[in-house]
Coordinates of C-alpha atoms in Angstrom, one line a residue:
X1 CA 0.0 0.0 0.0
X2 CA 1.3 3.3 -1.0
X3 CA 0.8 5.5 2.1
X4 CA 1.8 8.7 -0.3
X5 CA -1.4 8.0 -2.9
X6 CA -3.9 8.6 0.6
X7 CA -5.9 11.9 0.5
X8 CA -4.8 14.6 2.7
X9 CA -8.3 15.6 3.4
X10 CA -9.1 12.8 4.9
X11 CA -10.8 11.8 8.2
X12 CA -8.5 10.0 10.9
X13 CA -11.5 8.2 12.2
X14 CA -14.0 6.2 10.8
X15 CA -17.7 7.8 10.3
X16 CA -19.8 5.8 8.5
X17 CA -20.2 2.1 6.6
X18 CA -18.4 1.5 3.3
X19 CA -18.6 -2.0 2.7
X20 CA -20.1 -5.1 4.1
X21 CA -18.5 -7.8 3.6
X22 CA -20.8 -10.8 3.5
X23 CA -19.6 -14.7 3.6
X24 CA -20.2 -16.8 6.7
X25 CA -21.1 -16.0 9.8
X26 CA -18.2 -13.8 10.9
X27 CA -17.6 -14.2 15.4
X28 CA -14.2 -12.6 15.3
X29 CA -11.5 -11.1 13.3
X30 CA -7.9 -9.4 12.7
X31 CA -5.6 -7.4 10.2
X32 CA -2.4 -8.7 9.5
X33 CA 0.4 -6.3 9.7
X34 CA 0.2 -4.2 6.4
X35 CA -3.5 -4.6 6.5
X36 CA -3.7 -6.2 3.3
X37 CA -5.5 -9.5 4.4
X38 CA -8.2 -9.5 6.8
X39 CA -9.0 -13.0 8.7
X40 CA -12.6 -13.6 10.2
X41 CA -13.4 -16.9 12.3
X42 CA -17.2 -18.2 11.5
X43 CA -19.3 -19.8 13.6
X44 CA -19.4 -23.0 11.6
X45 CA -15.8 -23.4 12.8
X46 CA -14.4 -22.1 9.4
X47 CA -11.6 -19.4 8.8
X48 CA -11.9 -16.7 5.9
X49 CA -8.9 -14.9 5.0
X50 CA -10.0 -11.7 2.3
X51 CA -7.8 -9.9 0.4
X52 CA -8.6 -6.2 1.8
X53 CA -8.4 -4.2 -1.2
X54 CA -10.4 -6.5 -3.6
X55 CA -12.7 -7.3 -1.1
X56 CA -12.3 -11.3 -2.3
X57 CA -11.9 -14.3 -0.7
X58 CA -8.4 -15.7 -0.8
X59 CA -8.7 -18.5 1.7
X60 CA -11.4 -20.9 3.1
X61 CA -10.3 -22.9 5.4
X62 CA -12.3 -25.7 7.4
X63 CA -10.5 -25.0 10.8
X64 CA -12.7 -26.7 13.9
X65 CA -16.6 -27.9 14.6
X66 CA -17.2 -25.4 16.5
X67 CA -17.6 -21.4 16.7
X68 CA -14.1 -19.7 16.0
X69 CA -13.4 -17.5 18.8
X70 CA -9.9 -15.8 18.6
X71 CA -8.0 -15.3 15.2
X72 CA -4.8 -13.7 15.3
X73 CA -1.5 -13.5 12.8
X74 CA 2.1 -13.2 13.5
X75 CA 4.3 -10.5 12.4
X76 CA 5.6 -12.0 9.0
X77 CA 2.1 -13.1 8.4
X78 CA 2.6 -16.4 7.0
X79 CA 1.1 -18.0 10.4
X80 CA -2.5 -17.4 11.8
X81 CA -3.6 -18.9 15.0
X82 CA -7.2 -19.6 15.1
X83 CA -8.8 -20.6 18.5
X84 CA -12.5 -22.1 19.7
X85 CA -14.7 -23.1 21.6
X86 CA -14.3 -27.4 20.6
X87 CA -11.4 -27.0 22.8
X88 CA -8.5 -27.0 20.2
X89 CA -5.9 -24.2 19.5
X90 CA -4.5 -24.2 15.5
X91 CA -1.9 -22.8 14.2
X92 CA -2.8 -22.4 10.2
X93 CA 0.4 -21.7 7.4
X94 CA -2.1 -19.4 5.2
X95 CA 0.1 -19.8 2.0
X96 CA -0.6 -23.2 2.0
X97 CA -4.0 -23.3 4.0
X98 CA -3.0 -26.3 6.0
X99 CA -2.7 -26.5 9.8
X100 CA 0.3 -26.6 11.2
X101 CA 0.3 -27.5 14.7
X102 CA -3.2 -28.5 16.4
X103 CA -3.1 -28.3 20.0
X104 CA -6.5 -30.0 22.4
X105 CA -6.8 -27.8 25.7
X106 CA -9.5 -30.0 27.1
X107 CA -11.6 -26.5 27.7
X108 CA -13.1 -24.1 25.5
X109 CA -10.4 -21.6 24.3
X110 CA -11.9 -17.7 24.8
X111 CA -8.9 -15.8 24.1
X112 CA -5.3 -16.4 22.6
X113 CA -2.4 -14.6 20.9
X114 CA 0.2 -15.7 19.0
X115 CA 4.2 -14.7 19.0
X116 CA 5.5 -12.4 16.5
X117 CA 8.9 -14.5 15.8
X118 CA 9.0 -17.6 18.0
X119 CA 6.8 -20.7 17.3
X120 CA 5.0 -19.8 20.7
X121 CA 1.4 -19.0 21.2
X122 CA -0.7 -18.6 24.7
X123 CA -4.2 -19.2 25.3
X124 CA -6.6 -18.7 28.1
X125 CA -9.2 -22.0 28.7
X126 CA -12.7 -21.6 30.0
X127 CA -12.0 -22.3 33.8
X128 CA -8.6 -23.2 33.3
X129 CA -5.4 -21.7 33.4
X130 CA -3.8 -20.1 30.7
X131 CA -0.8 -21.7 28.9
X132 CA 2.0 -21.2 26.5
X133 CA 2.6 -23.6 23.6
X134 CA 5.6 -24.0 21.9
X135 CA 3.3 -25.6 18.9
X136 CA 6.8 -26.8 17.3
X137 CA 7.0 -30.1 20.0
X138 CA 3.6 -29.0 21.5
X139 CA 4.6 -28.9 24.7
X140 CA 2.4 -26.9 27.3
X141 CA 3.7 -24.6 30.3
X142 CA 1.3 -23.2 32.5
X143 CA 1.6 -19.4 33.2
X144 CA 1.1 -17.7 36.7
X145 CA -1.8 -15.8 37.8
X146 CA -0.3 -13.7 40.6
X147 CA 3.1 -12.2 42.2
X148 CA 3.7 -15.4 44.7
X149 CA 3.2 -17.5 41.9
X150 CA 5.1 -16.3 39.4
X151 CA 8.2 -16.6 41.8
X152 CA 7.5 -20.1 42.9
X153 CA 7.1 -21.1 38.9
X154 CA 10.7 -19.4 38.7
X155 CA 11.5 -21.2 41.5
X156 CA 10.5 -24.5 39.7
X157 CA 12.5 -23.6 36.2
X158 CA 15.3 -22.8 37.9
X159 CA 15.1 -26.2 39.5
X160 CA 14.5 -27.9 36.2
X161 CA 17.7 -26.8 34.4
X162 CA 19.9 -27.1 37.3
X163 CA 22.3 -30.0 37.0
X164 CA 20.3 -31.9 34.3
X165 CA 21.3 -34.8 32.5
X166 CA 19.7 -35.3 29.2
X167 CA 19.7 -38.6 27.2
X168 CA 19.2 -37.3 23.6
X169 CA 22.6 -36.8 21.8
X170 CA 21.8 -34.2 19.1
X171 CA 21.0 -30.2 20.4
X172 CA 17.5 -30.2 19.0
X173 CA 16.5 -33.0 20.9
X174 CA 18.3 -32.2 24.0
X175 CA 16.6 -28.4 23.9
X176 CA 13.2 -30.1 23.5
X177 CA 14.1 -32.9 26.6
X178 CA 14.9 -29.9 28.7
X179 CA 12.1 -28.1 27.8
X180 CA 9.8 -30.6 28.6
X181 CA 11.4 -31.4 31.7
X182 CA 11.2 -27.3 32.4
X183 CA 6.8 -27.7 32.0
X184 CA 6.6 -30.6 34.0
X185 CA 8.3 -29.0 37.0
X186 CA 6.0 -26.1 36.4
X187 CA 3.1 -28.4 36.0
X188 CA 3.6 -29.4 39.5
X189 CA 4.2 -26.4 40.7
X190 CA 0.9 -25.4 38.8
X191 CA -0.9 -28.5 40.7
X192 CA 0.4 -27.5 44.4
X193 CA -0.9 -24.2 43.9
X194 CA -4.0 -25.0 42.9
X195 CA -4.4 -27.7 45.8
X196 CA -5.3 -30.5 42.7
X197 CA -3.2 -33.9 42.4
X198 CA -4.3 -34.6 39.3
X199 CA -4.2 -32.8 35.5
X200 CA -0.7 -31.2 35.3
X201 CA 0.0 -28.3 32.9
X202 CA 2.2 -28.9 30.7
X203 CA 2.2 -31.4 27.9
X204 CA 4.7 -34.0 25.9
X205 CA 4.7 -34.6 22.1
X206 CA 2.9 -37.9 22.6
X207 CA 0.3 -36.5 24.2
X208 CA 0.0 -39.7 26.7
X209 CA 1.6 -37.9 29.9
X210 CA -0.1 -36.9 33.0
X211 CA 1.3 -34.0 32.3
X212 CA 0.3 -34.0 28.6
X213 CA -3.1 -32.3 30.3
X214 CA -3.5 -28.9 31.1
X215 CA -4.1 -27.6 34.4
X216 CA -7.4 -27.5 35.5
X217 CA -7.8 -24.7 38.4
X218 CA -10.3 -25.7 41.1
X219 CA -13.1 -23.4 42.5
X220 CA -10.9 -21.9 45.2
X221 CA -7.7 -21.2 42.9
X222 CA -8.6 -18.2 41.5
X223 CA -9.4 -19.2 38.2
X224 CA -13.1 -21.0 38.6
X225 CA -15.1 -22.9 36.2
X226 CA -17.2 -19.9 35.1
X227 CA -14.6 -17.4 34.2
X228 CA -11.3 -17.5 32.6
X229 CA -8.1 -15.0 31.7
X230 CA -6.7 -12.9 28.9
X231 CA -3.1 -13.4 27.0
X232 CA -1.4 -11.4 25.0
X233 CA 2.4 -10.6 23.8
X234 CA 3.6 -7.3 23.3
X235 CA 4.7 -6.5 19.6
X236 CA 8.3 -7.2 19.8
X237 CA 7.7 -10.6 21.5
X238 CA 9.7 -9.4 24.3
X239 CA 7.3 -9.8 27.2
X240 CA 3.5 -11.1 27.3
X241 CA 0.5 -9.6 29.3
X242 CA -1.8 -12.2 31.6
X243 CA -4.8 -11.4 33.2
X244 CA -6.1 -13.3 35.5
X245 CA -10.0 -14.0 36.3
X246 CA -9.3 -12.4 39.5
X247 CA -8.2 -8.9 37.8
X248 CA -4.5 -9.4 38.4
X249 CA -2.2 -8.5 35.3
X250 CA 1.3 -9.3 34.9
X251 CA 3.8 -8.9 32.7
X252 CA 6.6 -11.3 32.1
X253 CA 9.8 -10.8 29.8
X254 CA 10.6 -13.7 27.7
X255 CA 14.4 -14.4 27.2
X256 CA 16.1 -17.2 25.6
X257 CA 18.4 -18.8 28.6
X258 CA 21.3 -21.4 28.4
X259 CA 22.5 -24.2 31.3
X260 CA 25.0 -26.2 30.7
X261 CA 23.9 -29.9 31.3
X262 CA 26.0 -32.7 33.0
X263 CA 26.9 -34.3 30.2
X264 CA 28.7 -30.8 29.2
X265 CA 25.9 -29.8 26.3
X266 CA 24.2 -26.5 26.1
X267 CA 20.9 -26.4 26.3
X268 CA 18.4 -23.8 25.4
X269 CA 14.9 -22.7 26.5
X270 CA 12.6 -19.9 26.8
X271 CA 12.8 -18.1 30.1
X272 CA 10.0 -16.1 31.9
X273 CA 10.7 -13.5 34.1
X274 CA 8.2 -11.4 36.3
X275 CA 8.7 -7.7 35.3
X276 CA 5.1 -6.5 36.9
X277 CA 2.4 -7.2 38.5
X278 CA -0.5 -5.2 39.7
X279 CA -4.8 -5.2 40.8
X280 CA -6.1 -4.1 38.1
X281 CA -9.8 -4.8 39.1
X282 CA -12.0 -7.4 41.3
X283 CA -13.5 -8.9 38.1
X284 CA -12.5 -11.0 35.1
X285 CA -10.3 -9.6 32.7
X286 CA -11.5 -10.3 29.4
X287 CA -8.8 -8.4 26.6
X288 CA -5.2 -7.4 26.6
X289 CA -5.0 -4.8 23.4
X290 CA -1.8 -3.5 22.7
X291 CA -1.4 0.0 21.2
X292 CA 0.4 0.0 17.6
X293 CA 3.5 2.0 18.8
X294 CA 3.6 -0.4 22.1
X295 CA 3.4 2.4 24.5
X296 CA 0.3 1.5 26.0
X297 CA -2.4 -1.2 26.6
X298 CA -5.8 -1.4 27.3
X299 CA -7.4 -4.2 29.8
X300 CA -11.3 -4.9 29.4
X301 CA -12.7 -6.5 32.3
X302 CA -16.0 -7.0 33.4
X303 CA -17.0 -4.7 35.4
X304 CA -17.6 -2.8 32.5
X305 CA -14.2 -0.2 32.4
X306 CA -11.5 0.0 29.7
X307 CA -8.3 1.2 31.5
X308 CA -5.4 2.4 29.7
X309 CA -1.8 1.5 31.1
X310 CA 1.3 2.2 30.3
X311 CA 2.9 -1.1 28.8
X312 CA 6.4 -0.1 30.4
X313 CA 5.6 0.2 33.7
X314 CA 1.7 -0.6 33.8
X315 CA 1.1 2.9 35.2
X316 CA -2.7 3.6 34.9
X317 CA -3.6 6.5 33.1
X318 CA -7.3 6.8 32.6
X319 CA -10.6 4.9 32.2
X320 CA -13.4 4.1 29.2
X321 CA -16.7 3.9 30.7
X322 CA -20.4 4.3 29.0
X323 CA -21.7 7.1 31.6
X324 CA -25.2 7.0 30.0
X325 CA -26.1 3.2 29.7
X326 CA -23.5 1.5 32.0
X327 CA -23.4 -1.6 29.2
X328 CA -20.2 -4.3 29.3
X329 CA -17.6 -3.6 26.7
X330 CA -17.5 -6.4 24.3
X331 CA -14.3 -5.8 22.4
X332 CA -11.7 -3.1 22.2
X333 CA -8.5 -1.9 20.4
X334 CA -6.4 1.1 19.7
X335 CA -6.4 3.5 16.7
X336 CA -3.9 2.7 13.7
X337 CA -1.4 5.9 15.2
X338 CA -2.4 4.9 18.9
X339 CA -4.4 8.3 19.5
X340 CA -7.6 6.9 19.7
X341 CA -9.1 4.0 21.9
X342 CA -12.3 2.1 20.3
X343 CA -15.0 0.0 21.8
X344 CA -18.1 -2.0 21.1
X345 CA -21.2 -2.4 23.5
X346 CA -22.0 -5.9 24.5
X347 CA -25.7 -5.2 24.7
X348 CA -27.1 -7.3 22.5
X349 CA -29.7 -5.2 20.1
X350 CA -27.4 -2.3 20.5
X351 CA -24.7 -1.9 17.8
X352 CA -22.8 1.5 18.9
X353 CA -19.3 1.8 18.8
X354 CA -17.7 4.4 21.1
X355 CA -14.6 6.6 19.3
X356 CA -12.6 8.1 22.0
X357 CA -9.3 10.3 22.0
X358 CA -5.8 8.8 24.3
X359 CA -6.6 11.7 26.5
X360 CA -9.8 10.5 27.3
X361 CA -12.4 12.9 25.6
X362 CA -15.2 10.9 23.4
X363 CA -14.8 11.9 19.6
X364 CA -17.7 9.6 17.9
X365 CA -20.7 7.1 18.5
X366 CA -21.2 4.8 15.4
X367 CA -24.7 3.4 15.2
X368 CA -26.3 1.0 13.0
X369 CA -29.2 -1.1 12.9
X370 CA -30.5 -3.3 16.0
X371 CA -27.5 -5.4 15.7
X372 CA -24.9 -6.7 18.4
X373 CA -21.6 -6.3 17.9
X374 CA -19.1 -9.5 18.5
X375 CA -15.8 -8.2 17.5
X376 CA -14.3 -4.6 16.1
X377 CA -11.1 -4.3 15.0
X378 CA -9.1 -1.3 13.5
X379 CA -6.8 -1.1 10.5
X380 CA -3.4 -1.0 11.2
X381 CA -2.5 1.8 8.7
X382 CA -5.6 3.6 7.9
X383 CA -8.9 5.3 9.8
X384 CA -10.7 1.9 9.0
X385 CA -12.7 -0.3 11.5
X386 CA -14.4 -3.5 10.9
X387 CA -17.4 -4.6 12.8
X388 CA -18.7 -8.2 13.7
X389 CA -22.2 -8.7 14.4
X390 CA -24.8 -10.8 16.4
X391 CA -26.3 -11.5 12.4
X392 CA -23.0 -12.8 11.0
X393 CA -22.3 -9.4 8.6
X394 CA -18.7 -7.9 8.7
X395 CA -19.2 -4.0 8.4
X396 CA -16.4 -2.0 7.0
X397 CA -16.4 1.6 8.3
X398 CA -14.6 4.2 6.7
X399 CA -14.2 8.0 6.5
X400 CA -17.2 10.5 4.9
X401 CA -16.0 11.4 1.7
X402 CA -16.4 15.1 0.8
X403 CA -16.2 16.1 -2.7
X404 CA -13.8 18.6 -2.9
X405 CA -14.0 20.5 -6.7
X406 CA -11.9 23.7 -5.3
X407 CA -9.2 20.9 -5.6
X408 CA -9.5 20.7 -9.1
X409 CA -10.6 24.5 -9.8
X410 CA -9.1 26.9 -7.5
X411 CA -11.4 29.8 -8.1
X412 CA -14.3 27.7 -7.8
X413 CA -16.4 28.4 -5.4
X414 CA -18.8 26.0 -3.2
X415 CA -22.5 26.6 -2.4
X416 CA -24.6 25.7 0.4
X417 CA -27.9 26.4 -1.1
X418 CA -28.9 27.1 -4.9
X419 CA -28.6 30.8 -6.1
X420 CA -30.9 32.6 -8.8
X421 CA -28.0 33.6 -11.7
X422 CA -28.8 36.0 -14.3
X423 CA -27.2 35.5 -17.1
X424 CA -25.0 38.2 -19.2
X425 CA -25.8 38.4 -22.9
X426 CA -22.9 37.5 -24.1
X427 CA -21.4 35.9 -21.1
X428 CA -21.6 32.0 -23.1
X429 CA -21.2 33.3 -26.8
X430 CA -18.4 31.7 -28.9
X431 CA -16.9 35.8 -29.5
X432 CA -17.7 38.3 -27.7
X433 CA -19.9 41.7 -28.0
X434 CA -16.6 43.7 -28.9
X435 CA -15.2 41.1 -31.3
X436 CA -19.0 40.7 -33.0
X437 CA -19.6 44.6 -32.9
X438 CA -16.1 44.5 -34.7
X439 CA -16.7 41.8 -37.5
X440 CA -19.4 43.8 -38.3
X441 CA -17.8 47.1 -38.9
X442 CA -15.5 45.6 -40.9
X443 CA -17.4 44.1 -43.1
X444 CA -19.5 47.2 -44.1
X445 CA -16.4 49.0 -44.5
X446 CA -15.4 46.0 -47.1
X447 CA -18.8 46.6 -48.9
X448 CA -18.7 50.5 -49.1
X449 CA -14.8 50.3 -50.6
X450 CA -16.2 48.1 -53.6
X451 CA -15.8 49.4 -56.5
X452 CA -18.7 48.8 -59.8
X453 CA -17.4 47.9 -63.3
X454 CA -19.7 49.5 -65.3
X455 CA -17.4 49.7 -68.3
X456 CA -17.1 46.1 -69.1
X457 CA -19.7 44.0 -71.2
X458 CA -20.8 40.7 -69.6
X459 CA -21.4 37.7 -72.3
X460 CA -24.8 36.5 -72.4
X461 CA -25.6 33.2 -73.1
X462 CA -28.2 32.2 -74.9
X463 CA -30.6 29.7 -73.4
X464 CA -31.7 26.2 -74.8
X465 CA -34.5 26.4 -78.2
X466 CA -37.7 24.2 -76.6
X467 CA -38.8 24.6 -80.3
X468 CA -37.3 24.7 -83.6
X469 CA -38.5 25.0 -87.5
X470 CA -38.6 21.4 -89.5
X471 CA -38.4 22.9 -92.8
X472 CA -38.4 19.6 -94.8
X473 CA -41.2 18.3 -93.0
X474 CA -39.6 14.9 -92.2
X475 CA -41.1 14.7 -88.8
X476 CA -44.5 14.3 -90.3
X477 CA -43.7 11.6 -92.4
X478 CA -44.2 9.0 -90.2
X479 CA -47.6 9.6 -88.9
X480 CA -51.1 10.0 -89.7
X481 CA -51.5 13.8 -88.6
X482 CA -48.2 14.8 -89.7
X483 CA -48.8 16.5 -92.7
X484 CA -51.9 17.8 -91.9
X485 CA -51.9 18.9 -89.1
X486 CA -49.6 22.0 -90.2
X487 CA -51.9 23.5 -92.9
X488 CA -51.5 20.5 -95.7
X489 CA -47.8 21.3 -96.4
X490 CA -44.4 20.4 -94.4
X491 CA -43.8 24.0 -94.0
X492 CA -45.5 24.1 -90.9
X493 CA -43.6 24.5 -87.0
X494 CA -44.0 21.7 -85.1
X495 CA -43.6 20.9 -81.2
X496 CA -40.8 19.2 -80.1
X497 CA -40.9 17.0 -77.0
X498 CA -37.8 17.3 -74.6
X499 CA -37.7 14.9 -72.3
X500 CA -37.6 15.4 -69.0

């Protein structure tokens, strides 16, 4: 896309509807990077990529059996993660259209995020805990839910890697040992904290561990069977954002980490690291939005706020409430230059999305017909916003466009009612009065300077005889009347016919 060819006139927000894009029954969906594709998860478990500026469809993909919930793509956009509610997680190559990792969470899966770079992606199960997946060996590691945890987890990984003996032989395989050795320590971590014996949290490639499972929290563990968390990594892949069901968000940096192993190799793994941690709320948090310049994040939860923080040091800076109507927010993200912060209602005949300013001050309602909204996401490049609703439609919303002719014609001048225009009298001729007044004296001057040849004789030419004399008579030879008819002799004129 050629950012140069955009119109300076134009609106940075959206305004009104544009296109709808029509093709399933659209739950949820995402931009990649350049905003070129758009992916839209279906209800019938189905995954639409369309190529934004034809509006076509360039992939169909039959992804799961159930609703799609989550869609999201990595940086290079050759990946797309696609997550639902039959319990599996899928990691999709989109040039191909064919899955590449499939991962079973033994929950319904609400929200997830994918890595930028590393073949990593997190989720967050319904009444589970959320997890990262390395969706190269598919091995599961649990992810803490508050400060105490998040230091025992450490605690456990630190454990893990200290003095291990591996019995692979090649570096890929001893990486992946260690690895898995690092989730099942956490796994029991995982377990003790949530005072269960059974269903660890992290997961072999076979699948046939205890620990394959993921870690099911019990009703006193802070994560209980009716609510769940929010994942999401920043844009560099440098740290990811968890929120737990009990409105705790931290934030830990992801490093890669070596430890020598007794047999003298060097092993590799991903580390996390607690960086933050603070209350953001007594209620679930639903959705971790990152801002496109990574300076700030928004946190849904629901007790129906958006707060903005600053992604650095999770500072708070303000909150996004509907004064009037007091409605749940049912999805949110940031503008495509992070000045503006958007939001849907969750009220289900209502479809208004609320337009409001960084600083805090609302810029725009967009309304539409008695519609719910299940998704909006913003363009990452232009003032464009798509809309998901309760019917299945994908709304488009763009700028008003303004015809501006003053563009075209500088002296032209813009009306905002019609005018009565009396027009001159020779204000549309081909010449004007002074060139026609002109012609006109010119040429009477031309006919009073001609002079008359009244010297010179003209030849006359004679016209065509109609009749003629027929002195012999030989015209009346050959008829009856002839020769009388002109007095009994052949002396007589007689008509010619000319033809005609």
């Amino acid at each position: 896309m050629n950012l140069q060819l955009l119109s300076p006139y134009e609106s940075d927000f959206p305004e009104v509807i544009r296109h709808t894009l029509d093709y399933g029954y659209a739950t949820c969906a995402a931009f990649n990077r350049d905003g070129s594709l758009l992916a839209c998860g279906c209800i019938d478990g189905r995954v639409v990529v369309w190529d934004f500026a034809t509006r076509g469809v360039a992939r169909d993909m039959l992804a799961h059996v159930s609703a799609v919930s989550v869609v999201a793509w990595n940086r290079r956009g050759d990946r797309l993660l696609s997550t639902s509610l039959d319990m599996s997680v899928k990691v999709w190559d989109v040039l191909s259209g064919t899955p590449e990792a499939t991962v079973d969470l033994g929950s319904r899966v609400l929200d997830g995020s994918i890595h930028p770079r590393r073949p990593l992606f997190a989720a967050s199960p319904h009444g589970a805990r959320a997890v990262v997946v390395d969706y190269r060996c598919l091995v599961q590691r649990p992810l803490p839910q508050t400060k105490a945890e998040a230091q025992k987890f450490a605690a456990a990984t630190a454990a893990a890697t200290t003095d291990f003996a591996p019995t692979a032989t090649t570096a890929a395989d001893i990486n992946m040992e260690l690895l898995r050795n690092i989730a099942a320590a956490e796994a029991a971590a995982a377990r003790e904290v949530d005072g269960s014996s059974s269903n660890g949290g992290a997961a072999g490639a076979d699948g046939g561990d205890e620990a394959a499972k993921p870690t099911t929290a019990t009703a006193g563990s802070g994560s209980g069977s009716s609510s769940y968390g929010a994942t999401a990594f920043d844009s560099n892949g440098k740290r990811i954002f968890v929120g737990s069901s009990k409105g705790v968000l931290l934030v830990l940096g992801l490093s890669t980490a070596t430890t020598t192993t007794t047999t003298g190799d060097t092993a590799r793994y991903v580390k996390f690291a607690l960086q933050h941690c603070v209350q953001v709320c007594n209620a679930n948090i639903k959705k971790i939005k990152q801002s496109q310049d990574g300076r700030h994040i928004v946190v849904n939860s629901s007790d129906k706020y958006l707060r903005l923080y600053s992604s650095s040091t999770l500072q708070h800076t303000r909150n996004f409430v509907d004064q009037v109507n007091r409605f749940q927010w049912k999805a949110c993200d940031f503008g495509s230059h992070s000045d503006y912060v958007v939001a849907g209602s969750a009220h289900k005949s209502n479809h208004k999305i609320y337009i409001w300013l960084a600083d805090g001050n609302l810029v725009k309602i967009l309304e539409h017909a008695k519609d719910g909204i299940l998704d909006v996401v913003w363009h990452p490049l232009r003032p464009v916003m798509v809309s998901c609703t309760n019917s299945g439609v994908v709304h488009v919303w763009g700028t008003q466009m303004t015809e501006n002719w003053s563009a075209f014609a500088p002296d032209f001048q813009e009306l905002e009612a019609n005018v009565e225009y009396v027009e001159k009298e020779d204000e549309f001729d081909v010449d004007d009065e002074a060139t026609v007044v002109e012609k006109k004296k010119q040429k009477l001057e031309a006919e009073q300077n001609e002079i008359v040849d009244v010297v010179s004789i003209e030849r006359v030419v004679q016209p065509r005889h109609v009749y003629h004399n027929s002195s012999n008579g030989d015209d009346g030879d050959n008829g009856d009347g002839g020769g009388g008819g002109g007095g009994g002799g052949g002396g007589g004129a007689r008509r010619r016919h000319v033809p005609r």
